[in-house]
Short mmCIF file of C-alpha atoms in Angstrom, two decimals:
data_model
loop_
_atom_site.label_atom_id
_atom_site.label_comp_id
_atom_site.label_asym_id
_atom_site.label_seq_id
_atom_site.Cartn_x
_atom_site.Cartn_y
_atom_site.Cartn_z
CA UNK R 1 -50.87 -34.66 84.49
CA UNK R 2 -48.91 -33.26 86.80
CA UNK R 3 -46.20 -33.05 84.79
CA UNK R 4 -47.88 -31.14 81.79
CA UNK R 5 -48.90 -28.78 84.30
CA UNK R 6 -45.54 -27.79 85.29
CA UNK R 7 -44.51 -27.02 82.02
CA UNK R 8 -47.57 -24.63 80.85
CA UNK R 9 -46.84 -23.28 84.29
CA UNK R 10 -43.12 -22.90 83.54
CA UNK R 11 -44.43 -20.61 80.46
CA UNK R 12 -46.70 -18.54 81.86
CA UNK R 13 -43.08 -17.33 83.73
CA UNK R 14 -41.33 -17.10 80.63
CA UNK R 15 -43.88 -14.91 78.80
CA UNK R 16 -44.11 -12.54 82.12
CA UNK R 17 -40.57 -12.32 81.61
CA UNK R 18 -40.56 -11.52 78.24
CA UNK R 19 -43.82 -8.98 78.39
CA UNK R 20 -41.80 -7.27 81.46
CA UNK R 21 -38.14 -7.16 79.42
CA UNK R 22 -40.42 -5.37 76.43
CA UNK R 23 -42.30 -2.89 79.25
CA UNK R 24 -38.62 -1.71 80.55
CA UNK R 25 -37.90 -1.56 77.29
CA UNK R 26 -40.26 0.78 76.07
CA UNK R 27 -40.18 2.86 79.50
CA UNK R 28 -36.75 3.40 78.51
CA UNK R 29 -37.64 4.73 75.17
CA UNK R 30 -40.33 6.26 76.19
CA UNK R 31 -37.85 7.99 78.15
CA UNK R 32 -35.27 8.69 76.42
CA UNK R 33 -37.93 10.57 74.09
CA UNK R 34 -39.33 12.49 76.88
CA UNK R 35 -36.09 13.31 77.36
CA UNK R 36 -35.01 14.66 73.86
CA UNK R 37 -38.05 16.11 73.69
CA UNK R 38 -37.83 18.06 76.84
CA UNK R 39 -34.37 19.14 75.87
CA UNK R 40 -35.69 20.58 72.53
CA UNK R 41 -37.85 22.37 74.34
CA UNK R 42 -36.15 24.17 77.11
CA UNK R 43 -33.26 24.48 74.26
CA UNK R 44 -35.78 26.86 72.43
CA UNK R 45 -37.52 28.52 75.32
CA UNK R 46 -33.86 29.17 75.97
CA UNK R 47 -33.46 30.81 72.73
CA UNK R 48 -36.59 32.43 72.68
CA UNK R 49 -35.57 33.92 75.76
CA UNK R 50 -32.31 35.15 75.02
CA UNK R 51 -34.26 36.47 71.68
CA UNK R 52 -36.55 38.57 73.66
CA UNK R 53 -33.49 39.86 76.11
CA UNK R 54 -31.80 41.10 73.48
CA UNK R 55 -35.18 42.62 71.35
CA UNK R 56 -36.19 44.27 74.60
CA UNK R 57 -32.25 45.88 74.88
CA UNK R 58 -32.51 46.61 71.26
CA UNK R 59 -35.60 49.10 72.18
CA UNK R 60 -33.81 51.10 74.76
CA UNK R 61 -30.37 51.94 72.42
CA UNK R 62 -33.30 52.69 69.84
CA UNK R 63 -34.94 55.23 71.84
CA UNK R 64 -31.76 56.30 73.00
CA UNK R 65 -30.55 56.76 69.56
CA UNK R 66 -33.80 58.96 68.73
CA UNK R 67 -33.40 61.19 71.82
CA UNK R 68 -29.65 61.87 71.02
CA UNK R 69 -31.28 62.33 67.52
CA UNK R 70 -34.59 63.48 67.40
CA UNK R 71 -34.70 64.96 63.81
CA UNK R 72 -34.41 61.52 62.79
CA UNK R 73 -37.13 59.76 65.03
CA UNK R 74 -40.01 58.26 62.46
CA UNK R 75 -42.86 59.70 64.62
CA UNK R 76 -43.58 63.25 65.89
CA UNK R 77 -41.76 64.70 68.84
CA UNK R 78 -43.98 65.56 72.17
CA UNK R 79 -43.13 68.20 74.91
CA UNK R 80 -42.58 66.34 77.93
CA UNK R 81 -43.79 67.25 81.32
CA UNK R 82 -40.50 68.69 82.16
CA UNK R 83 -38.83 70.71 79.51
CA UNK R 84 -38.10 68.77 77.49
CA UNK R 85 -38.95 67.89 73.46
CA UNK R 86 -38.46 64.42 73.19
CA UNK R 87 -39.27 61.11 70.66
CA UNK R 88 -42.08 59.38 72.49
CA UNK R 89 -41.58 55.31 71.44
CA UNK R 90 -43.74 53.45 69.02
CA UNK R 91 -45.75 50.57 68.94
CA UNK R 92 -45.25 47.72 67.26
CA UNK R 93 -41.37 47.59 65.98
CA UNK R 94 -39.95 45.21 64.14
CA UNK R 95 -35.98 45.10 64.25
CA UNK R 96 -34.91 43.83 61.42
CA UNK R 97 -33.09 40.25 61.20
CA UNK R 98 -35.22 39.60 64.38
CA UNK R 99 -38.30 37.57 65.22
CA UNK R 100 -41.00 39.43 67.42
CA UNK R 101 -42.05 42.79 68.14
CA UNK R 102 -41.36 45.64 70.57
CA UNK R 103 -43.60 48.67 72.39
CA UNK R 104 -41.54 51.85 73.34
CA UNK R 105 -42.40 54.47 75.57
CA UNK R 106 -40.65 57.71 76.99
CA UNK R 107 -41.19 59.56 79.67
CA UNK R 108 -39.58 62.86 80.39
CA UNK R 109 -39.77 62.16 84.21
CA UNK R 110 -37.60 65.22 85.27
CA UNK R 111 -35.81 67.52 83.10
CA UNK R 112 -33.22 66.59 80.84
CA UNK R 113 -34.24 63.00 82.41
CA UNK R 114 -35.99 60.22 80.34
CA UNK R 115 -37.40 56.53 81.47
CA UNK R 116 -37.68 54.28 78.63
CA UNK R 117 -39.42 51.04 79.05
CA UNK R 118 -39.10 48.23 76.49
CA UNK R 119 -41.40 45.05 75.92
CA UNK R 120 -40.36 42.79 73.52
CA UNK R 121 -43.08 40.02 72.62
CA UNK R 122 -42.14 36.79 71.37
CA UNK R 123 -44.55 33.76 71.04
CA UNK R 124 -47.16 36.04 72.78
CA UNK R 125 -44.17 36.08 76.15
CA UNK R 126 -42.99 39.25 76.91
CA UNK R 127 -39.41 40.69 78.65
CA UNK R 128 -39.28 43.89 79.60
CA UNK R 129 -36.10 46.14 79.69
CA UNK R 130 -35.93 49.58 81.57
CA UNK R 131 -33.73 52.34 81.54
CA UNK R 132 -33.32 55.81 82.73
CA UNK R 133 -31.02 58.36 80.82
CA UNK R 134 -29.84 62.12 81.85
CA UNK R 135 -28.54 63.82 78.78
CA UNK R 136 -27.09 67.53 79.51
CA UNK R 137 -28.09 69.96 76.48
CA UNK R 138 -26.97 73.40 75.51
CA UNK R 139 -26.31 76.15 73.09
CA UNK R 140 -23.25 78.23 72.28
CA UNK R 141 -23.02 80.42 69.55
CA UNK R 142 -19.85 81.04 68.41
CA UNK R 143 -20.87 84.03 65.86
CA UNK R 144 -22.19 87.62 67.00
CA UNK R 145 -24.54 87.06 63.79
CA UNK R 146 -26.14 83.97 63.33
CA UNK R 147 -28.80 84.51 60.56
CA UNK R 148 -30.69 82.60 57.73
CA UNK R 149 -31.15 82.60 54.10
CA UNK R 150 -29.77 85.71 51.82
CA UNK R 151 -28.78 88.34 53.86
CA UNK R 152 -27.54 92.02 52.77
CA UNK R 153 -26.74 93.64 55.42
CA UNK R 154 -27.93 97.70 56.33
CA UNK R 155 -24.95 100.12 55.99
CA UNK R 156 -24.93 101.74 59.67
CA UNK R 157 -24.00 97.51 61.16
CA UNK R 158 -21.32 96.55 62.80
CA UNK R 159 -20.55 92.90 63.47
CA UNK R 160 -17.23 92.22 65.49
CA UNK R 161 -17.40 88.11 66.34
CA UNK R 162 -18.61 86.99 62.95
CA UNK R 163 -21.42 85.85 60.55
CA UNK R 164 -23.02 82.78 59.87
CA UNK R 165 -26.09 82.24 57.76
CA UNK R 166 -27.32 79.63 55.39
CA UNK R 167 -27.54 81.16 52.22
CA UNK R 168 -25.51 83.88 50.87
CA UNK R 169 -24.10 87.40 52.45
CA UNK R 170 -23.81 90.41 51.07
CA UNK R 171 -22.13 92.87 53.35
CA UNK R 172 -22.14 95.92 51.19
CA UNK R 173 -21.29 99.06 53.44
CA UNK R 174 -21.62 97.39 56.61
CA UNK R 175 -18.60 96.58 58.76
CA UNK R 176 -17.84 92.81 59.57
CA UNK R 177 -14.96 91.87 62.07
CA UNK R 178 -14.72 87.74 62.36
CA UNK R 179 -15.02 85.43 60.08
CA UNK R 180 -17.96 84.89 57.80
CA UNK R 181 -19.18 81.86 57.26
CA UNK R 182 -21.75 81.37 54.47
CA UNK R 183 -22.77 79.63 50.76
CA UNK R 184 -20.77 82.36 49.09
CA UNK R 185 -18.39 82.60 52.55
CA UNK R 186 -15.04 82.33 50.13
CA UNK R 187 -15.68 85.86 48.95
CA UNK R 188 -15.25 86.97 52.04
CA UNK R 189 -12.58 85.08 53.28
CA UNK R 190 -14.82 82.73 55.27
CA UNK R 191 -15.90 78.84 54.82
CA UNK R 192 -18.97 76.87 53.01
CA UNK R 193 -21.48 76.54 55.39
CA UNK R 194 -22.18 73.61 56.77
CA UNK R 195 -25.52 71.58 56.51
CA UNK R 196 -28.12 70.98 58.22
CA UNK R 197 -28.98 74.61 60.34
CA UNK R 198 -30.58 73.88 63.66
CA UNK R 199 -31.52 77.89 64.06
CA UNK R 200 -35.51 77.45 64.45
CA UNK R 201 -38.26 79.47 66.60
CA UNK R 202 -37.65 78.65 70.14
CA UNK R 203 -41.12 76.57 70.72
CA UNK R 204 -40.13 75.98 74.44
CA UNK R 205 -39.32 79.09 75.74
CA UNK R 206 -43.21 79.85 74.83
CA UNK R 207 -44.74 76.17 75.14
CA UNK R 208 -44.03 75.94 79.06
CA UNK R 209 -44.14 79.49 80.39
CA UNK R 210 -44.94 80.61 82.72
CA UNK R 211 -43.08 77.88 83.59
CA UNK R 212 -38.91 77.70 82.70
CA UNK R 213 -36.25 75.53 83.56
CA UNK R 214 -32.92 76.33 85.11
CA UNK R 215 -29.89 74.02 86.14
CA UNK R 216 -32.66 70.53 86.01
CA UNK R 217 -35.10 72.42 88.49
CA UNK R 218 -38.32 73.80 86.92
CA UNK R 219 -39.28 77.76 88.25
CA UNK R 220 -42.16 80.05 87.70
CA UNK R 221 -41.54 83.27 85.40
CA UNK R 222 -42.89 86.58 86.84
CA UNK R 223 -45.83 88.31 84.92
CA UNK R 224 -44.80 90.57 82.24
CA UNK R 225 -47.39 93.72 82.05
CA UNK R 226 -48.79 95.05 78.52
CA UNK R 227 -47.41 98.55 79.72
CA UNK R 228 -43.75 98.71 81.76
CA UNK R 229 -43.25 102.09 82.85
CA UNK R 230 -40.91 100.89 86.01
CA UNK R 231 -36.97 102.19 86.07
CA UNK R 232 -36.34 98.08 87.26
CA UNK R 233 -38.01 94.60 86.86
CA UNK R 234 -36.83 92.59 89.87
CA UNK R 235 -39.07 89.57 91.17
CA UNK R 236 -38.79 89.75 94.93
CA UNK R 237 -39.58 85.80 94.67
CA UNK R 238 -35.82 84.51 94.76
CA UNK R 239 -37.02 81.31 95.40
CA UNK R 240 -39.49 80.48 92.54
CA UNK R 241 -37.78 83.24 90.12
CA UNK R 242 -33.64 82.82 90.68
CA UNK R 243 -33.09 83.82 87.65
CA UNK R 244 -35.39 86.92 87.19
CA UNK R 245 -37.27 85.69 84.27
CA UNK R 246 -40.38 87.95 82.87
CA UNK R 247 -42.47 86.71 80.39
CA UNK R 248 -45.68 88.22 78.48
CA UNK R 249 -47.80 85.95 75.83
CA UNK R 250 -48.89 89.12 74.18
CA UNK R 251 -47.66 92.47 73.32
CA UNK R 252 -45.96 94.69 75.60
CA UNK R 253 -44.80 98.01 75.10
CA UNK R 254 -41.59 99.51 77.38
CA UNK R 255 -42.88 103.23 78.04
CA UNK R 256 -39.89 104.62 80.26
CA UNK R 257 -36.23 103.44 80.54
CA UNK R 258 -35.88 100.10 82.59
CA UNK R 259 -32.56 98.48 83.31
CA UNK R 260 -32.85 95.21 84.67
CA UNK R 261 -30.73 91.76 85.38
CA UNK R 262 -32.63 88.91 84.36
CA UNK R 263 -34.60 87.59 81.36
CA UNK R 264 -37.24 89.03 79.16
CA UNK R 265 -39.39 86.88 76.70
CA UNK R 266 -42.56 88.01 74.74
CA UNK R 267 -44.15 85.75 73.12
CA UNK R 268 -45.65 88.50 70.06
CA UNK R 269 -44.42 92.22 69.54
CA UNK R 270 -42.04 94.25 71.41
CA UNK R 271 -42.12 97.85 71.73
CA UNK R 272 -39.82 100.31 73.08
CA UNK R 273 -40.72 103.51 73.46
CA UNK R 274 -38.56 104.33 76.07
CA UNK R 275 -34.63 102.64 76.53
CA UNK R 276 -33.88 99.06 77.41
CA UNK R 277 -30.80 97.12 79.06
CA UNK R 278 -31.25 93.65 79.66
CA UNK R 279 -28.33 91.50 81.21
CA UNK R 280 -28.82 87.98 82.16
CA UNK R 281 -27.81 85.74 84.86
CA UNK R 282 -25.01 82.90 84.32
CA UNK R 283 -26.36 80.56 81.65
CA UNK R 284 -29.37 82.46 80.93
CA UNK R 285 -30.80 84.33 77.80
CA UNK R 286 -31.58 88.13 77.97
CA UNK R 287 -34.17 88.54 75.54
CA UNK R 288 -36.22 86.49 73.40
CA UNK R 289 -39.34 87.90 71.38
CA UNK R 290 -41.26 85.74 69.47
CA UNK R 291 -42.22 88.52 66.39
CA UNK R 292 -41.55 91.64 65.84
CA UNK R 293 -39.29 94.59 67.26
CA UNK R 294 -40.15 97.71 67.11
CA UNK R 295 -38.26 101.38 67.68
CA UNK R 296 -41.16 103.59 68.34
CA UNK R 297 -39.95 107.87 68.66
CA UNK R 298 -36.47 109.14 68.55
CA UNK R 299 -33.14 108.06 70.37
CA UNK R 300 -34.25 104.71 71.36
CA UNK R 301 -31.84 102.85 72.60
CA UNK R 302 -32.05 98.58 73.15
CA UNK R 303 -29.14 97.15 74.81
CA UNK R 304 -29.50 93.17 75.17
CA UNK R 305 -26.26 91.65 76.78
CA UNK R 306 -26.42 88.06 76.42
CA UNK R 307 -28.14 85.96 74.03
CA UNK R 308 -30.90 87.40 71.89
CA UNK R 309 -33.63 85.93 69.75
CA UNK R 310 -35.80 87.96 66.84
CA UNK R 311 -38.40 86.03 65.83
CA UNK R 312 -38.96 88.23 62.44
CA UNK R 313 -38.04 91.90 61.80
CA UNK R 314 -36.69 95.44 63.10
CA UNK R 315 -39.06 98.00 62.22
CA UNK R 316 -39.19 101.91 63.20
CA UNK R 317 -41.46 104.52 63.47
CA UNK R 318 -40.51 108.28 64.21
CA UNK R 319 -36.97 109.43 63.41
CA UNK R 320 -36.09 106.04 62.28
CA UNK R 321 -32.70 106.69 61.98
CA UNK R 322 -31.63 107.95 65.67
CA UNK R 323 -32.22 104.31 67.35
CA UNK R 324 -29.71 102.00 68.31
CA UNK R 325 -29.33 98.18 68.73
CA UNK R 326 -26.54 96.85 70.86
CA UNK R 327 -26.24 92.82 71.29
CA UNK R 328 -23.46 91.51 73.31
CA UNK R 329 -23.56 87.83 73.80
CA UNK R 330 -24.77 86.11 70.08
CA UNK R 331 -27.99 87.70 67.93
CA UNK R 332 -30.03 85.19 66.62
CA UNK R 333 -32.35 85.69 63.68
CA UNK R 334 -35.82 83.67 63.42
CA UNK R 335 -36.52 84.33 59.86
CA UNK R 336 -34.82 84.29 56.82
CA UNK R 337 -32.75 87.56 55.37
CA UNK R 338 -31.35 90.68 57.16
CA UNK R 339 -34.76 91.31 59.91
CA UNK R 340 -34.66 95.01 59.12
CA UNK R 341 -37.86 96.55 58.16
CA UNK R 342 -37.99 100.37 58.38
CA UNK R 343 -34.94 100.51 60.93
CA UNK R 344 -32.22 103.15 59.45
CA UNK R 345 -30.48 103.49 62.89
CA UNK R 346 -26.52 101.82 64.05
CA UNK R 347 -27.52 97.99 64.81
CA UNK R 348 -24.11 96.80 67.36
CA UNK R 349 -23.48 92.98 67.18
CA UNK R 350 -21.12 91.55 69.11
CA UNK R 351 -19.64 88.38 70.38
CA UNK R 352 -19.12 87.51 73.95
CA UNK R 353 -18.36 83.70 74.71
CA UNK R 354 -19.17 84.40 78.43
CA UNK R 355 -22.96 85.44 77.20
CA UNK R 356 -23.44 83.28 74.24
CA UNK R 357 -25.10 80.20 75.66
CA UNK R 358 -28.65 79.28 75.05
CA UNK R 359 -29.77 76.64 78.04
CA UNK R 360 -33.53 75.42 78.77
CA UNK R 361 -35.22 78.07 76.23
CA UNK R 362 -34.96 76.59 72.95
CA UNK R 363 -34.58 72.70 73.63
CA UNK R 364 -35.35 72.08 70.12
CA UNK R 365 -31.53 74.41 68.97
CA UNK R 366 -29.59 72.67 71.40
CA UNK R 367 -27.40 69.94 71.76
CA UNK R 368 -26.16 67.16 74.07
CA UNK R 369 -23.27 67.52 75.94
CA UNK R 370 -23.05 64.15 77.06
CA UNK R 371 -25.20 61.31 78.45
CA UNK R 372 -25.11 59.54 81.08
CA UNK R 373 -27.18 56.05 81.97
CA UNK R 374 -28.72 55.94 85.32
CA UNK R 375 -30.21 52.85 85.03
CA UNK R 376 -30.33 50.00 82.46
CA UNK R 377 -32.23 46.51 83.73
CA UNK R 378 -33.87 43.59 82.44
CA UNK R 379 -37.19 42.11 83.67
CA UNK R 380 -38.15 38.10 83.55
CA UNK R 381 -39.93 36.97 81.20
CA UNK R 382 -44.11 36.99 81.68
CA UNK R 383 -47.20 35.71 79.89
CA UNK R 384 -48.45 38.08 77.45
#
């Protein structure tokens, strides 16, 4: 008896050893799956990761590629808050050869300044990139004429600095010192225009006035009045008008001689009925009209030394023929063909590279100078 007993009990040992060799066993495997597992997985949150890093960084050299270039952005251009026309972002890009999506936005946070935030979503997780870019913009014109379309020029012109239009020139009697650039430009011993003209109406020197922007700062433009009958415009306000800037959103009408040192901009007609010099401050424009010009009475005389915009034509009214135009800086023609209409008097266009640059009036005309990356960072990852 006894002895039958010690050998069940001698089993009952054998079989815990064996049931406890099979546990370890399968905790081990059990293990070692865990453990592959767990490696597959924080080998593909890894990628995923690195996925989204580098779908959130391809949104900012996106946006940065349509604010160096924003004829070619896919959505409509906004005007910032500071001065600046700018591609706003999207929603919902897809880059291709990549999984996920990204949302874009840009702000125009100070002028010539833009914050760009990035969130790329992968797996509904999200890793946002930021960055903050200053690009420097401006205008020089390097022709005394700078026109569009066909263009036949009145007899009583003079152009010393050169032409450049679009389409095709015909000088006829009119007197051209520089070279001439144009479609037809070989007759004339000048070159093929190139493509792609960025001459367009100068939306921003409108869009924010009273408000204008000088040097990154933004300053207030002093009230033009319908009627001008003083001998100067000078804005007492140095602080909020440095640059002496007068702007009108409707027609205004000069009614005595005024000489002045600043900036003129009407938004609609211009009449002079009286004489006009205009000479701008460092970096400025001197005048900029947004339609029409007009030479009302005899021996009226418009002297704009700096850079000077006509939104459409010249006309005259009186002895059309004893008025004179005299640009010094760079004329710049708004709509296509010579903008004469009714003028018979000298027209004086001439080149001066001290007085040719077009800066914070016409954001849309200029370009960037260079660019340089304030800040460029990457945020963790977060739960969409």
């Amino acid at each position: 008896m006894n002895t039958a007993h010690r050998r069940v009990r001698r089993r009952g040992i054998a079989m815990v050893l064996v049931l406890s060799a099979v546990a370890a066993t399968s905790v081990l495997a059990y293990a070692l799956l865990t453990s592959a597992s767990m490696q597959a997985q924080v080998t593909n949150a890894t990628a995923d990761r690195i996925q989204r890093k580098y779908l959130a960084e391809s949104g900012l050299n996106l946006a940065l590629y349509y604010l160096q270039n924003p004829t070619a952005s896919p959505v409509s251009l906004v005007y910032g808050t500071n001065g600046n026309i700018h591609y706003p972002g999207e929603s919902n890009v897809v880059v291709p050869g990549m999984s996920g999506t990204l949302n874009i936005a840009v702000s125009n946070s100070a002028n010539g300044i833009f914050d760009i935030t990035s969130v790329a979503t992968l797996d509904s997780v999200t890793t946002t990139a930021y960055s903050q870019v200053q690009l420097k913009k401006s205008r020089v014109f390097s022709s005394a004429a700078n026109l569009k379309g066909n263009v036949s020029l009145t007899p009583l012109t003079i152009i010393n600095g050169g032409v450049i239009t679009d389409g095709t020139l015909n000088k006829g009697l009119a007197l051209v010192n520089g070279l001439v650039t144009a479609v037809n430009g070989l007759l004339f011993g000048g070159n093929t225009y190139p493509s792609g003209t960025s001459l367009s109406y100068p939306m921003t020197a409108f869009y924010y006035m009273p408000f204008y922007f000088y040097d990154g700062k933004r300053y207030t433009a002093k009230s033009l009045p319908a009627n001008v009958v003083t001998a100067t415009l000078l804005d007492a306000d140095t602080v909020n008008n440095p640059q002496n800037v007068w702007y009108a959103s409707n027609d205004v009408k000069f009614l005595s001689s005024t000489t002045m040192t600043g900036t003129v901009v009407v938004k609609r007609d211009l009449t002079l009925q009286g004489n006009l010099t205009v000479t701008p401050k460092t970096g400025m424009p001197s005048l900029i009209i947004g339609r029409r010009l007009e030479m009302s009475g005899a021996l009226r005389n418009l002297t704009s030394n700096g850079v000077t915009y006509l939104g459409e034509e010249i006309r005259a009214s009186g002895l059309t023929g004893t008025s004179t135009i005299s640009v010094s800086g760079a004329f710049i023609a708004g709509q296509s063909g010579w903008p004469v209409d009714g003028f018979a008097g000298w027209m004086f266009l001439s080149h001066n590279s001290s007085r040719s640059t077009l800066s914070g009036f016409a954001d849309e005309m200029e370009t960037i100078n260079s660019v340089n990356i304030r800040s460029w960072e990457i945020d963790n990852a977060r739960p969409k």
